[in-house]
Each structure stands twice: as C-alpha cells, then as structure tokens.
Coordinates of C-alpha atoms in Angstrom, one line a residue:
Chain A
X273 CA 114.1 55.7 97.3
X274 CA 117.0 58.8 96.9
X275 CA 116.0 60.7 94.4
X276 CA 118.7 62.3 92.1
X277 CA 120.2 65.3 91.5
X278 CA 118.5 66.1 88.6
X279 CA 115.1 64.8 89.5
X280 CA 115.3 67.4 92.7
X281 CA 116.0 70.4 90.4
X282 CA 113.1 69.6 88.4
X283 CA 110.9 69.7 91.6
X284 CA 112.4 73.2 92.7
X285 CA 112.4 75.0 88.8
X286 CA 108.2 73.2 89.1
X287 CA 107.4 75.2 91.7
X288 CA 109.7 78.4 91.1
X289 CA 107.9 78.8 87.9
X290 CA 104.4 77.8 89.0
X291 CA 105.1 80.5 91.6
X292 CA 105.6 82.6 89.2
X293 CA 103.1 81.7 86.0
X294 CA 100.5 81.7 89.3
X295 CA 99.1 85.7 89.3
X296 CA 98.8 85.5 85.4
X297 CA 96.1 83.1 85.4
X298 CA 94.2 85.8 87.4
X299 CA 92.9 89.1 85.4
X300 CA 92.2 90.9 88.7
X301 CA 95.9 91.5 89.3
X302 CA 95.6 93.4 86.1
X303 CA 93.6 96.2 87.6
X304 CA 96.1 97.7 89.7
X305 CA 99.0 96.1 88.5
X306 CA 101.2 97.3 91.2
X307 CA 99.6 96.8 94.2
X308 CA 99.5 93.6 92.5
X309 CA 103.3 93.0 92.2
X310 CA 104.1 94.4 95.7
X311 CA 101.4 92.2 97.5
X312 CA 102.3 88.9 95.3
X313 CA 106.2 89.6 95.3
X314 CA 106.4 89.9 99.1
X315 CA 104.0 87.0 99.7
X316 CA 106.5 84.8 97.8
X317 CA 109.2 86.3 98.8
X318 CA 108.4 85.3 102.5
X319 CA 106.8 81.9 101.3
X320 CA 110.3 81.2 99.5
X321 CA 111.8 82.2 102.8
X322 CA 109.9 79.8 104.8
X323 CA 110.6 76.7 102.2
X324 CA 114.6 77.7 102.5
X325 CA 114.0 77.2 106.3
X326 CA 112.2 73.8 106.0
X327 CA 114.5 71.9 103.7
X328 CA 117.0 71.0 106.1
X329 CA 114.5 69.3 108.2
X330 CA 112.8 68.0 105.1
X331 CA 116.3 66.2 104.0
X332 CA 116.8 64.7 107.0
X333 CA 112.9 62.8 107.9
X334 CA 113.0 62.2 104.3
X335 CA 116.5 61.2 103.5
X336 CA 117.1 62.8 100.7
X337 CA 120.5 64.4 100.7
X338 CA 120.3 65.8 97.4
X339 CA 117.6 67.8 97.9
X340 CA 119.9 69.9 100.3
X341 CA 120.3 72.2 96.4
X342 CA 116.7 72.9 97.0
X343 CA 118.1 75.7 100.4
X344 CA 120.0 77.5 97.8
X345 CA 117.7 77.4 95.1
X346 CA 114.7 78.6 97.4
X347 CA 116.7 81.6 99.2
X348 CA 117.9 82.7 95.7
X349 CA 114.0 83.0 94.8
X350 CA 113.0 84.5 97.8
X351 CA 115.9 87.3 97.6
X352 CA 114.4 87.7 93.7
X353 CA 111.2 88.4 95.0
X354 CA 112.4 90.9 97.8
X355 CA 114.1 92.5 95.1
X356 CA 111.5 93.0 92.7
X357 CA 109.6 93.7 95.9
X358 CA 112.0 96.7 96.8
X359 CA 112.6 97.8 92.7
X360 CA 108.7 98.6 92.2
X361 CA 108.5 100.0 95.8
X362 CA 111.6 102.3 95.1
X363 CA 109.9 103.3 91.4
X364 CA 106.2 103.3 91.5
X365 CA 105.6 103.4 95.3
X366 CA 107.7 106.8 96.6
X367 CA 107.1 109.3 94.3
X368 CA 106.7 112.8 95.5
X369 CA 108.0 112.2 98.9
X370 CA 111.0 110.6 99.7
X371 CA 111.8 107.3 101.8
X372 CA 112.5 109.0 104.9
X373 CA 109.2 110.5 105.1
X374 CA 107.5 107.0 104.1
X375 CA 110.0 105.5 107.3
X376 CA 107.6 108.0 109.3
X377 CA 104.2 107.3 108.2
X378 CA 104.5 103.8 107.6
X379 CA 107.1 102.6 110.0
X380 CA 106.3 98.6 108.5
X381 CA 108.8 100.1 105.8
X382 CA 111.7 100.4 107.7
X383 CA 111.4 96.5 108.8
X384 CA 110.9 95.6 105.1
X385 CA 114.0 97.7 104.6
X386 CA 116.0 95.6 107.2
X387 CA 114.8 92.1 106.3
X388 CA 116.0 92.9 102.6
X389 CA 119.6 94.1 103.7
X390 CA 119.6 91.0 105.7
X391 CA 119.0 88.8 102.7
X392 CA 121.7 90.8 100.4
X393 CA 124.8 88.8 102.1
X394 CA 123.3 85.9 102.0
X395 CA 122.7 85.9 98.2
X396 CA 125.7 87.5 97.1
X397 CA 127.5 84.7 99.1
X398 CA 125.5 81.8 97.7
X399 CA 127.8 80.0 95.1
X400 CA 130.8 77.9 96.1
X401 CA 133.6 79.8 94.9
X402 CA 132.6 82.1 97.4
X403 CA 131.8 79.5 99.9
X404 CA 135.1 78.6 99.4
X405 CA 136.9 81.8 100.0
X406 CA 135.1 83.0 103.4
X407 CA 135.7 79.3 104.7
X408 CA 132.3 77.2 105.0
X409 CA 132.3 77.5 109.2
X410 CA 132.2 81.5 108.2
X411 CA 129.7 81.1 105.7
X412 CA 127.6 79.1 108.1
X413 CA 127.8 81.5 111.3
X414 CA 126.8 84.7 108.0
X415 CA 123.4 82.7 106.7
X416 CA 122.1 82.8 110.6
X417 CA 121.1 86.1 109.3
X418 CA 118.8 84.3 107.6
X419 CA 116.6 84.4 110.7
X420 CA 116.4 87.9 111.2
X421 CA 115.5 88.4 107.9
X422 CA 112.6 86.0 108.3
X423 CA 111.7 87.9 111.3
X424 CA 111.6 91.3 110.2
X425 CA 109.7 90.1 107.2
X426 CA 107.1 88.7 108.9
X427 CA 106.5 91.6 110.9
X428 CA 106.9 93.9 108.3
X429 CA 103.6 91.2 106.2
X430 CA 102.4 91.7 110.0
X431 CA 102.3 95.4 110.4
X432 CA 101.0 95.8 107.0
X433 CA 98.3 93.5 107.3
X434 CA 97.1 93.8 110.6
X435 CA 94.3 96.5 109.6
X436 CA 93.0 95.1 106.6
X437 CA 92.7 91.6 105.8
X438 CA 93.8 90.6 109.3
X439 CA 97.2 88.9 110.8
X440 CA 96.2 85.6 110.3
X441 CA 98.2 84.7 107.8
X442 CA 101.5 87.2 109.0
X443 CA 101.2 85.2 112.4
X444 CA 100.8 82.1 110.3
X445 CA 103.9 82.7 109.3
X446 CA 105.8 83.5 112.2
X447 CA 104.8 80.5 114.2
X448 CA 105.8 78.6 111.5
X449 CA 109.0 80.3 111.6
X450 CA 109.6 80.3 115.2
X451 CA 108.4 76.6 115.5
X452 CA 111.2 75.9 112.5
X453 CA 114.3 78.0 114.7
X454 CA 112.9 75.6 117.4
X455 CA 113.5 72.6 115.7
X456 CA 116.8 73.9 114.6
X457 CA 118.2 74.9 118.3
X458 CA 117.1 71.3 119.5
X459 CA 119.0 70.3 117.0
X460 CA 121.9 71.9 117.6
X461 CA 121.9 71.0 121.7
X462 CA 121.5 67.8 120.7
X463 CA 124.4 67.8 118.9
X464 CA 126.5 69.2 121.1
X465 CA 125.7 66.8 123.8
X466 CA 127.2 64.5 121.3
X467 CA 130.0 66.1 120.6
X468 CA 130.8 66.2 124.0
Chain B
X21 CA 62.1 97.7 88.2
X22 CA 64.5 96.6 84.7
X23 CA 67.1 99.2 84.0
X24 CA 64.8 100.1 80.6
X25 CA 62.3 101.5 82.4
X26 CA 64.3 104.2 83.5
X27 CA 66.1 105.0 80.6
X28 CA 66.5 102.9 77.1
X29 CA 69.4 101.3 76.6
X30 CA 70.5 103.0 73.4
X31 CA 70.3 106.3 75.3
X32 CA 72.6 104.9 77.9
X33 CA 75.2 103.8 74.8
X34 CA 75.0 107.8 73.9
X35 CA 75.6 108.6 77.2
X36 CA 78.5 106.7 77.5
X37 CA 79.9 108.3 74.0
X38 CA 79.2 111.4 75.7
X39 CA 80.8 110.5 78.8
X40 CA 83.9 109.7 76.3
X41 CA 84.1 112.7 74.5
X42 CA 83.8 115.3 77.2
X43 CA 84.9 116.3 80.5
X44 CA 82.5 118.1 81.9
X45 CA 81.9 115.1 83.9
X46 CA 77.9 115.8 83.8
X47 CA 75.8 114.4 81.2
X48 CA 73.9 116.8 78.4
X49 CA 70.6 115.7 79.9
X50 CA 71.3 117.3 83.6
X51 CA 73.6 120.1 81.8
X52 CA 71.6 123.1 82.4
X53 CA 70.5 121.9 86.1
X54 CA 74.0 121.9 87.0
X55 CA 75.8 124.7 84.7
X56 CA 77.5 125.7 87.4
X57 CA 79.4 122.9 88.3
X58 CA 81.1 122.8 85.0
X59 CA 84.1 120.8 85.7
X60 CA 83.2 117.5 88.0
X61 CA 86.0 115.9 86.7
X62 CA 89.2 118.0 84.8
X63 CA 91.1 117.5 81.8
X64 CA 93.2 114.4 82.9
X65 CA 90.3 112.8 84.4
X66 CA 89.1 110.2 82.2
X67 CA 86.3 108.2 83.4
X68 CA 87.9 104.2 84.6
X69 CA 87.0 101.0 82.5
X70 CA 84.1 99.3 83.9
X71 CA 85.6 96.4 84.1
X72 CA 88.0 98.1 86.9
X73 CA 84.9 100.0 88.4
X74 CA 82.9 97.0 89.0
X75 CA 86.0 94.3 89.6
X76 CA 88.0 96.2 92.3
X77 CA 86.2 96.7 95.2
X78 CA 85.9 97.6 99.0
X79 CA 82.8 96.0 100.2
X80 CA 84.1 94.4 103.6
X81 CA 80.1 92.9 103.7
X82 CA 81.5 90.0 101.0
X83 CA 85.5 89.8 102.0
X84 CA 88.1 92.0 103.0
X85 CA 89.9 91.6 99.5
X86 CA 89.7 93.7 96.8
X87 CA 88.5 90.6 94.7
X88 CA 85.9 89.3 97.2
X89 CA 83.0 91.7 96.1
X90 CA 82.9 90.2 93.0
X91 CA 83.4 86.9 93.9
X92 CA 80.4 86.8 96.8
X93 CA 77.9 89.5 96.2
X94 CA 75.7 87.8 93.4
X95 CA 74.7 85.8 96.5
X96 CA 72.4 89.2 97.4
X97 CA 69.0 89.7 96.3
X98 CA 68.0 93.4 95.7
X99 CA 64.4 92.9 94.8
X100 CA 62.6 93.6 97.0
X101 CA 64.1 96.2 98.5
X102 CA 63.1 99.1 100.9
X103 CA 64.3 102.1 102.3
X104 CA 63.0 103.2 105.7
X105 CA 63.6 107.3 106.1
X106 CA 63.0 108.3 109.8
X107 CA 64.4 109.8 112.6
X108 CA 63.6 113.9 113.1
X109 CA 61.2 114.5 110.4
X110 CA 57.5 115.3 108.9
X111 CA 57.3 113.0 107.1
X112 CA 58.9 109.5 107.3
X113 CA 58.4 107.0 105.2
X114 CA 59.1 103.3 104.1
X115 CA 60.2 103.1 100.2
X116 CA 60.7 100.8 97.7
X117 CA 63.1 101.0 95.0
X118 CA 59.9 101.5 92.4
X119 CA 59.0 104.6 95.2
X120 CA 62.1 106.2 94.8
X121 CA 62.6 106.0 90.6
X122 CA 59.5 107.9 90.8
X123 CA 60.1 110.1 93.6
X124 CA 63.3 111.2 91.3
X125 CA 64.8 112.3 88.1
X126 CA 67.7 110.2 87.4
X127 CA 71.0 112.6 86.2
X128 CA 74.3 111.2 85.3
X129 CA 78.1 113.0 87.0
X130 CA 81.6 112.0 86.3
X131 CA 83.1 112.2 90.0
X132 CA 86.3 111.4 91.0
X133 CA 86.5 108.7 93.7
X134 CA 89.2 108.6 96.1
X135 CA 89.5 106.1 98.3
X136 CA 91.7 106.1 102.2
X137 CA 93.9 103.5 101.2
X138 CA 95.5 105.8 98.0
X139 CA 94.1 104.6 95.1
X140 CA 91.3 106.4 92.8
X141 CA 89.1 106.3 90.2
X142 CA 86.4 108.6 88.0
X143 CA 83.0 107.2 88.0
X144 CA 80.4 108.1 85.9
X145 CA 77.3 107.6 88.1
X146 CA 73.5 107.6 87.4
X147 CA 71.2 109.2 90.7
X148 CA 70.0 111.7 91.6
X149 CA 70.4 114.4 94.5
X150 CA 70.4 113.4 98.0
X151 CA 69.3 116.6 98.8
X152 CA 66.0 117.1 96.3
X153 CA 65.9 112.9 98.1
X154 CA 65.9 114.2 101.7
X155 CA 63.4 117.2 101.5
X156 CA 60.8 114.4 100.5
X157 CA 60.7 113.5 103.9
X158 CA 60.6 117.4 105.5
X159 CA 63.4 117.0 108.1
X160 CA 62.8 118.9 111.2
X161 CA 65.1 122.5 111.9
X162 CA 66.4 120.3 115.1
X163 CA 68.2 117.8 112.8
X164 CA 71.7 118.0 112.4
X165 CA 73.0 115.3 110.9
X166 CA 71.7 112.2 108.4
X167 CA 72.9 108.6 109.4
X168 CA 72.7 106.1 107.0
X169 CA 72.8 102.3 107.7
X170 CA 73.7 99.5 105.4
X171 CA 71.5 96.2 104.6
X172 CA 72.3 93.4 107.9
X173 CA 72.0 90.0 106.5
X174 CA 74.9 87.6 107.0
X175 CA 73.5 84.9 105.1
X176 CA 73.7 87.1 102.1
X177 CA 76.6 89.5 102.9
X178 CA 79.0 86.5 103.8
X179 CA 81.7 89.2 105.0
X180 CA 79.1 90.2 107.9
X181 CA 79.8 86.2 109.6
X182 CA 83.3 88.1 110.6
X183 CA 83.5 90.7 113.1
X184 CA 85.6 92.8 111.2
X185 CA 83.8 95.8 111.8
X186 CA 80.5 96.1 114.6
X187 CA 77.4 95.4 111.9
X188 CA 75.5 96.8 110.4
X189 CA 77.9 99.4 108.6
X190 CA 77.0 103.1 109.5
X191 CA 77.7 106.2 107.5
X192 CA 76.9 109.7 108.7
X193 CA 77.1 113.6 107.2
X194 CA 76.4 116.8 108.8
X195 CA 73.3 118.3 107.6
X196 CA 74.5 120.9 105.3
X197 CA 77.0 118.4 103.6
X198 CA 73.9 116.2 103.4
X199 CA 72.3 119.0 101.5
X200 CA 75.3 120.1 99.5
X201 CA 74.2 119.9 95.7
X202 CA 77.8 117.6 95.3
X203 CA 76.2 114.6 97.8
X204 CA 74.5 112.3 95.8
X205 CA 72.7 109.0 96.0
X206 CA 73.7 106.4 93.3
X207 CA 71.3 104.1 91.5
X208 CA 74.1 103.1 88.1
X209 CA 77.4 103.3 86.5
X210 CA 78.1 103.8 83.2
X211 CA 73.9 104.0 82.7
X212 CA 73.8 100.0 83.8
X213 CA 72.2 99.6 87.2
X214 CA 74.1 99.4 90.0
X215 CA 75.9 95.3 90.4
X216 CA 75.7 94.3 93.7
X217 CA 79.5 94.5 94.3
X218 CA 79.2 98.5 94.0
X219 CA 76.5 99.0 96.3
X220 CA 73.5 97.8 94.4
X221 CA 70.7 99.5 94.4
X222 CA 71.0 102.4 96.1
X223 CA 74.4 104.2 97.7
X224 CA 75.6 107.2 98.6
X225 CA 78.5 109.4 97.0
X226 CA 80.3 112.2 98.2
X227 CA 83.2 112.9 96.1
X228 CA 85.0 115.1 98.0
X229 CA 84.9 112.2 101.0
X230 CA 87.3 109.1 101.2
X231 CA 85.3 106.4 99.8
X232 CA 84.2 104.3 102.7
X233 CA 81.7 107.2 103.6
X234 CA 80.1 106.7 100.6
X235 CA 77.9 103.8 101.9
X236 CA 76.4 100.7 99.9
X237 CA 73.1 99.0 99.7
X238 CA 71.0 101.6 101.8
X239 CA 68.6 99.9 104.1
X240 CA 67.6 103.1 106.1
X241 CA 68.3 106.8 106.6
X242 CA 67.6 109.0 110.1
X243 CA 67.6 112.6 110.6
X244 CA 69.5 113.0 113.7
X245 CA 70.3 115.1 116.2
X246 CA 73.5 114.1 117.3
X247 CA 76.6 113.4 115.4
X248 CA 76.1 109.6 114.7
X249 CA 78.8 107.0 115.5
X250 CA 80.1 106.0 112.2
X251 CA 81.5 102.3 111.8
X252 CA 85.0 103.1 110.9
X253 CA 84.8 106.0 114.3
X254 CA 83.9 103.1 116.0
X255 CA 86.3 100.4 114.6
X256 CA 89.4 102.4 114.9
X257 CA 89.2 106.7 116.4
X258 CA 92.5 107.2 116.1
X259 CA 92.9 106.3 112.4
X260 CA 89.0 107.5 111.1
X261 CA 87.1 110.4 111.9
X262 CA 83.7 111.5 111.6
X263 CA 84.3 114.0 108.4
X264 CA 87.3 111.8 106.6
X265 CA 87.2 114.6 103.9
X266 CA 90.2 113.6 101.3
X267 CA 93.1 115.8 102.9
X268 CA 96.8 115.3 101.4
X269 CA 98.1 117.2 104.6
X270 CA 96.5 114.5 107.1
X271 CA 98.3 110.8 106.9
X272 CA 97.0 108.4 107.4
X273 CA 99.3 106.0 109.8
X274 CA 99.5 103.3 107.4
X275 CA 99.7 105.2 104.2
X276 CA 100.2 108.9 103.1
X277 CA 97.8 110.7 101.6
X278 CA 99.6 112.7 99.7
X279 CA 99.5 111.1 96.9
X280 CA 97.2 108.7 95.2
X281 CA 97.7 106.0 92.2
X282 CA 94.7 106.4 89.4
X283 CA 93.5 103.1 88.3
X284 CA 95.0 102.4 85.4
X285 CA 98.0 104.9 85.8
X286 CA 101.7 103.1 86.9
X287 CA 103.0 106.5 88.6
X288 CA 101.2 107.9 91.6
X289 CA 99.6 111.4 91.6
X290 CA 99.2 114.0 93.8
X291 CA 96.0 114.0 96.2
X292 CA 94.2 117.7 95.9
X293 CA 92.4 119.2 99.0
X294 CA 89.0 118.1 99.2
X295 CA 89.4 115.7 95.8
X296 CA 89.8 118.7 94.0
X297 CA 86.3 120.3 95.1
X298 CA 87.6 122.5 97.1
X299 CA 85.7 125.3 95.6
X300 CA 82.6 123.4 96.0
X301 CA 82.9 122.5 99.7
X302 CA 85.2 125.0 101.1
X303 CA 82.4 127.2 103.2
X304 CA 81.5 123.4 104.9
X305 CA 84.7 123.7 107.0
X306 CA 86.0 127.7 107.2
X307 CA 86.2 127.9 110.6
X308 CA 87.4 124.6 111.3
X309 CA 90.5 122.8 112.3
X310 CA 90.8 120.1 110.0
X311 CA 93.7 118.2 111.8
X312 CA 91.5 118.2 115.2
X313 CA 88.4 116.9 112.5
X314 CA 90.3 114.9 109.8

C-alpha cells in the first residue's frame, strides 16, 4: 500500500508535536527550566537530524515516494530546535562573559556553533521557489552540508557529554550517522556504475 | 528515630516561617551560638522550594541524571544505620544514628550551595557542627586531615553497578577546615529529615566548597594523616582537586565558573570567592596558591 500525501503529513506533524508536547508531561524540566530547554532542544534537534538522514532510505525499502516531504519537514524541525538551542544559549547562557571567552573554556561550543551555520543554508533554501532558482543539481551538491552539520553536532552532544552521563548515546548517534553516509555512498557508486 | 523526636513538627512549621521572613540564614534557636555569623545567606538569598531541593539532584550512587536520585533512592534503607569514626584518635567509636541525636544539639543554617557544574541553591539545613561532632572522638595532634567515605551497597545504590566513579565515594578536608565553625554535618532540610536522594541521614556541608565535597549517606569517618585520595582526585586530576573551594577565577574545562544560575532565577549570576564566605574562610588559604590548589 502507498500511502498518500496527506496521510504522510499527518505522520510527520504526529511526531513533530509529540516531540514537542513530550518535556511538558515531565515537572522535573521545571526546575531548571533552562538547562532544561538547552539539553531537550539539542537532543531533538540532533534526533530530527538523524530522521532527515534516514528518510531517503526509508522511501525507497518501503516504497513510499510520498513520504520523500517527510526530509523537508524533519530538517526544518531539526534547524527549529538548533535555533531555539542557540536563542536561549545566546540569552540565558553567556551572560557576563562573552562568546569568545565561552569558545575557550568550553571549546564543545565552537562545534555547536559550526553545525548550526551549517544548517542555516540548508533551511533558508528549503522551499521550491528557491529550489527553483539555484537549479536542483545546485541545491543537491548545497544540502551535502547536511553531513557536516550532523557531524559537528554529534561531537559537539559528544564533548559535552562525555564527563557526565557518558558518550553512549553521542556515539550512538554518530554510528548511526556514519553507518547512514555509508549507505548513501554505496548508493551513489552503485549508481554510477550504472550510469556508466 | 522519627523526625518528632527531635523536634515537633509544629516547631519545624515556625522554623520554616522564620526561615521565610529573615535572612540571617540561622534559626532563632542557634541565634546567640552563632551571633557572629550574622549573614549565612544575604539579602537576595532566598532559601529554594523544597520541591527543587529534594527533586534536583547529584547523587551519581542512583543515576548520573539530575532526575535519577529521586527516581532510585527510596530503594535505600537508612535504619539501621552506623557510623564508624576511626583512624588517629582516642577515642573511636561505632555509632548509630540514635548515638549521634544524642551525642548533639540539632541547629538549623541557611547556606548557600554551589555546585561545580554552575548552578546553586540556599538550603536551610538541620545538624549540627562537625567540629563539636569530631572532638567526641579526641583526634590525635598527628592528624591532619578527616576522610569521609560514603555507604557501598550496589544492590541499594543502583548507580554504584556502573563504574562511573572507583566506589565507594570518598570526601576529605584538612583539619582545620574540618574544624571550621562553617563545616557542618546535615541530618534535615526545611526541619524534615533528610530523603534519601539528599544524603539521608547523615552528610556533610561545607558551603564555601563545590558541592560534591559535601558527601552523602556517611558510613565512616578517619582521622588521617595524609591528604586522602578523594573520588573526584581520583576520577579525573586534572579537572578536580583536593580543596575544590568555589573560585570564579579557576574554570573549570567544561564550564566557567564565573558565573552561576540560582535555581529558580532565568539569568545567571556572578560566582563570589569562596561562595561569598570569604570572610569566614579566608585565614584557611593566606599563603596559598589557589590555581596550583584549585
């Protein structure tokens, strides 16, 4: 069975919002509300991240073409939460020092920094008129960026994570990720052999 | 022992008013015994909700998260429970908790709490002196520092079946911080005993310390001669020293310390040398380089 157009946006807004209902069922996040936001905007951020990577190969074992909306819908969430991510950082985090300073003590910032100017582009060029205008082989060869923003978010979840509740999850994530731009390379040999 | 044995409940409810309506950050009933530390806690020090105090937690013995104390540590059983004092002194001793209400007057102080990772809260805790604790047990002139060790029992402390840290935990002070009238040993909150996710029933708090010195659920307490190998030393030199005295000119390489965020506060604050008892605990560490012994 295809499933519709319609029937695949109601899958993606289902678990956009459940994402985002999720930390109010939860009273602790109330306590230090943004510790709270950072930690649970940068976990989804990176989990949207991931799900943007995996629809591709999702549409293609489960032939489902229209579900190829879900890769815009997904990134446009993940950028979202790197932005809300980077908006509290920038107002509640740095206060009395300045971001330079923060670069120096806590070099996992700078990567967090990176992956989110990575990510900018690829939002801003995420609707079809613009598609349109750069030319779609363009637009293809600008969201590879999308990789190096995955990377430098993991290790940026790595870095922060490693002392306290462990890398498990950051390396979690990066083999996923790797194991995903492995899947996508064999893809794209194998196409070229075709094509020759 | 029940809570109401050591004071009635309605007296804790005053206290709590009291706690409310002043700053002083010591309780009327200890005022006069400790005049002279008028302000524990200043103006814009207003004690944290209990809910916070007792919900947000580091207590790597039942989960690395913040959340996990709560979650896990009912699984603990405090009664019975002893203390074992030893190590290079006159008299050492094995006490129960019943042992030690006696041995002591319970007192209430406000203390701020600041804790290495940036965040902070004020605590009203119940307890009594560590140092009118310690000269029960007549510690030899040859002792120069007090290690304290935490409870071992993985079946309980569910954090302890991960080798996060080398178990059991370890806390140690010099002997004359030890005996500073500011060190004190932590039986309640807010007048209720102490839950098991804040160190039940018997911890240590130095306020002038990042929090992980102050060390939950005492099992035993040495007079020592040499400085004792504390489990965050141990864990990671390079990041923890021995003294970890709250310092806004010493990062932290994860975090800065310059400032902190008050639970319950949205903008961060500064971080004052020492927690703000400076005045307190200054003659400690005069001739010392605190960068060398952050």
């Amino acid at each position: 069975m295809v499933l519709n157009k319609k029937k695949c946006l109601f899958f993606c807004w289902t678990i956009i919002i459940f994402s985002f209902v999720y930390p109010f069922l939860n009273s602790f996040y109330l306590i230090n509300p943004v510790e709270s936001i950072l930690h649970y905007s940068g976990q989804s951020s990176i989990r949207f991240l991931l799900l943007t990577l995996m629809i591709t190969p999702l549409v293609k074992f489960f032939k489902q073409p229209f579900f190829m909306f879900a890769r815009r819908i997904f990134g446009l969430t993940s950028f979202f939460y790197a932005l809300l991510h980077f908006l509290v950082y920038l107002f509640f985090e740095i206060e009395s020092f300045g971001v330079y300073e923060d670069f120096q003590t806590r070099p996992f910032i700078a990567y967090g920094f990176f992956a989110f100017f990575c990510l900018i582009p690829l939002a801003v060029t995420s609707n079809n008129n613009l598609i349109k205008k750069i030319g779609v082989k363009n637009w293809k060869n600008l969201h590879q960026l999308i990789y190096p923003a995955f990377a430098f978010s993991a290790f940026h979840y790595y870095f922060k994570s490693v002392s306290k509740e462990g890398p498990g999850l950051a390396l979690a994530y990066l083999f996923l990720g790797l194991f995903l731009l492995f899947f996508r390379a064999f893809k794209l040999s194998f196409r070229s052999r075709i094509d020759d | 022992m029940s809570d109401l044995k050591i004071t009635p409940k309605s007296i804790y409810l005053k206290r709590r008013s009291f706690i409310k309506n002043s700053f002083l950050g010591i309780s009327s009933l200890s005022l006069s015994k400790f005049a002279q530390f008028s302000s524990f806690a200043s103006q814009n020090d207003k004690p944290t909700s209990y809910e916070a105090i007792t919900s947000y937690n580091n207590f790597y013995e039942f989960g690395t998260s913040k959340s996990d104390p709560k979650k896990n540590a009912f699984r603990l059983t405090t009664h019975p429970w002893s203390v074992e004092v030893g190590g290079l002194c006159r008299s050492p001793k094995t006490l129960d908790m019943d042992d030690i209400f006696k041995l002591n007057k319970i007192e209430e102080r406000v203390y701020r709490f600041r804790c290495v990772e940036g965040w902070s809260m004020v605590i009203p805790w119940t307890g009594f002196s560590l140092r009118d604790f310690l000269l029960h047990f007549e510690p030899d002139d040859n002792a120069r520092y007090v290690k304290f060790e935490t409870l071992y029992r993985p079946e309980e402390m569910i954090g302890q079946k991960s080798n996060i840290l080398d178990w059991p935990y370890v806390e140690g002070l010099r002997m004359d911080e030890a005996m500073h009238p500011l060190s004190f040993l932590s039986t309640g909150i807010y007048g209720e005993s102490l839950l098991n996710q804040n160190g039940a029933p018997l911890r240590l708090v130095t306020p002038w310390k990042y929090g992980f010195k102050s060390i939950k659920s005492i099992v035993k307490i040495s007079f020592e001669r040499d400085m004792p190998l504390t489990s965050w030393v141990k864990s990671n030199p390079k990041e923890y020293g021995f003294y970890s005295n709250v310092n806004p000119d010493v990062d932290h390489p994860r975090w800065s310390q310059k400032t902190e965020r008050r639970i319950g506060e949205w903008l961060r604050r500064k971080t004052l040398m020492y927690n703000g008892y400076g005045e307190e605990v200054n003659d400690l560490y005069k001739n010392m380089d605190l960068k060398k012994w952050f």
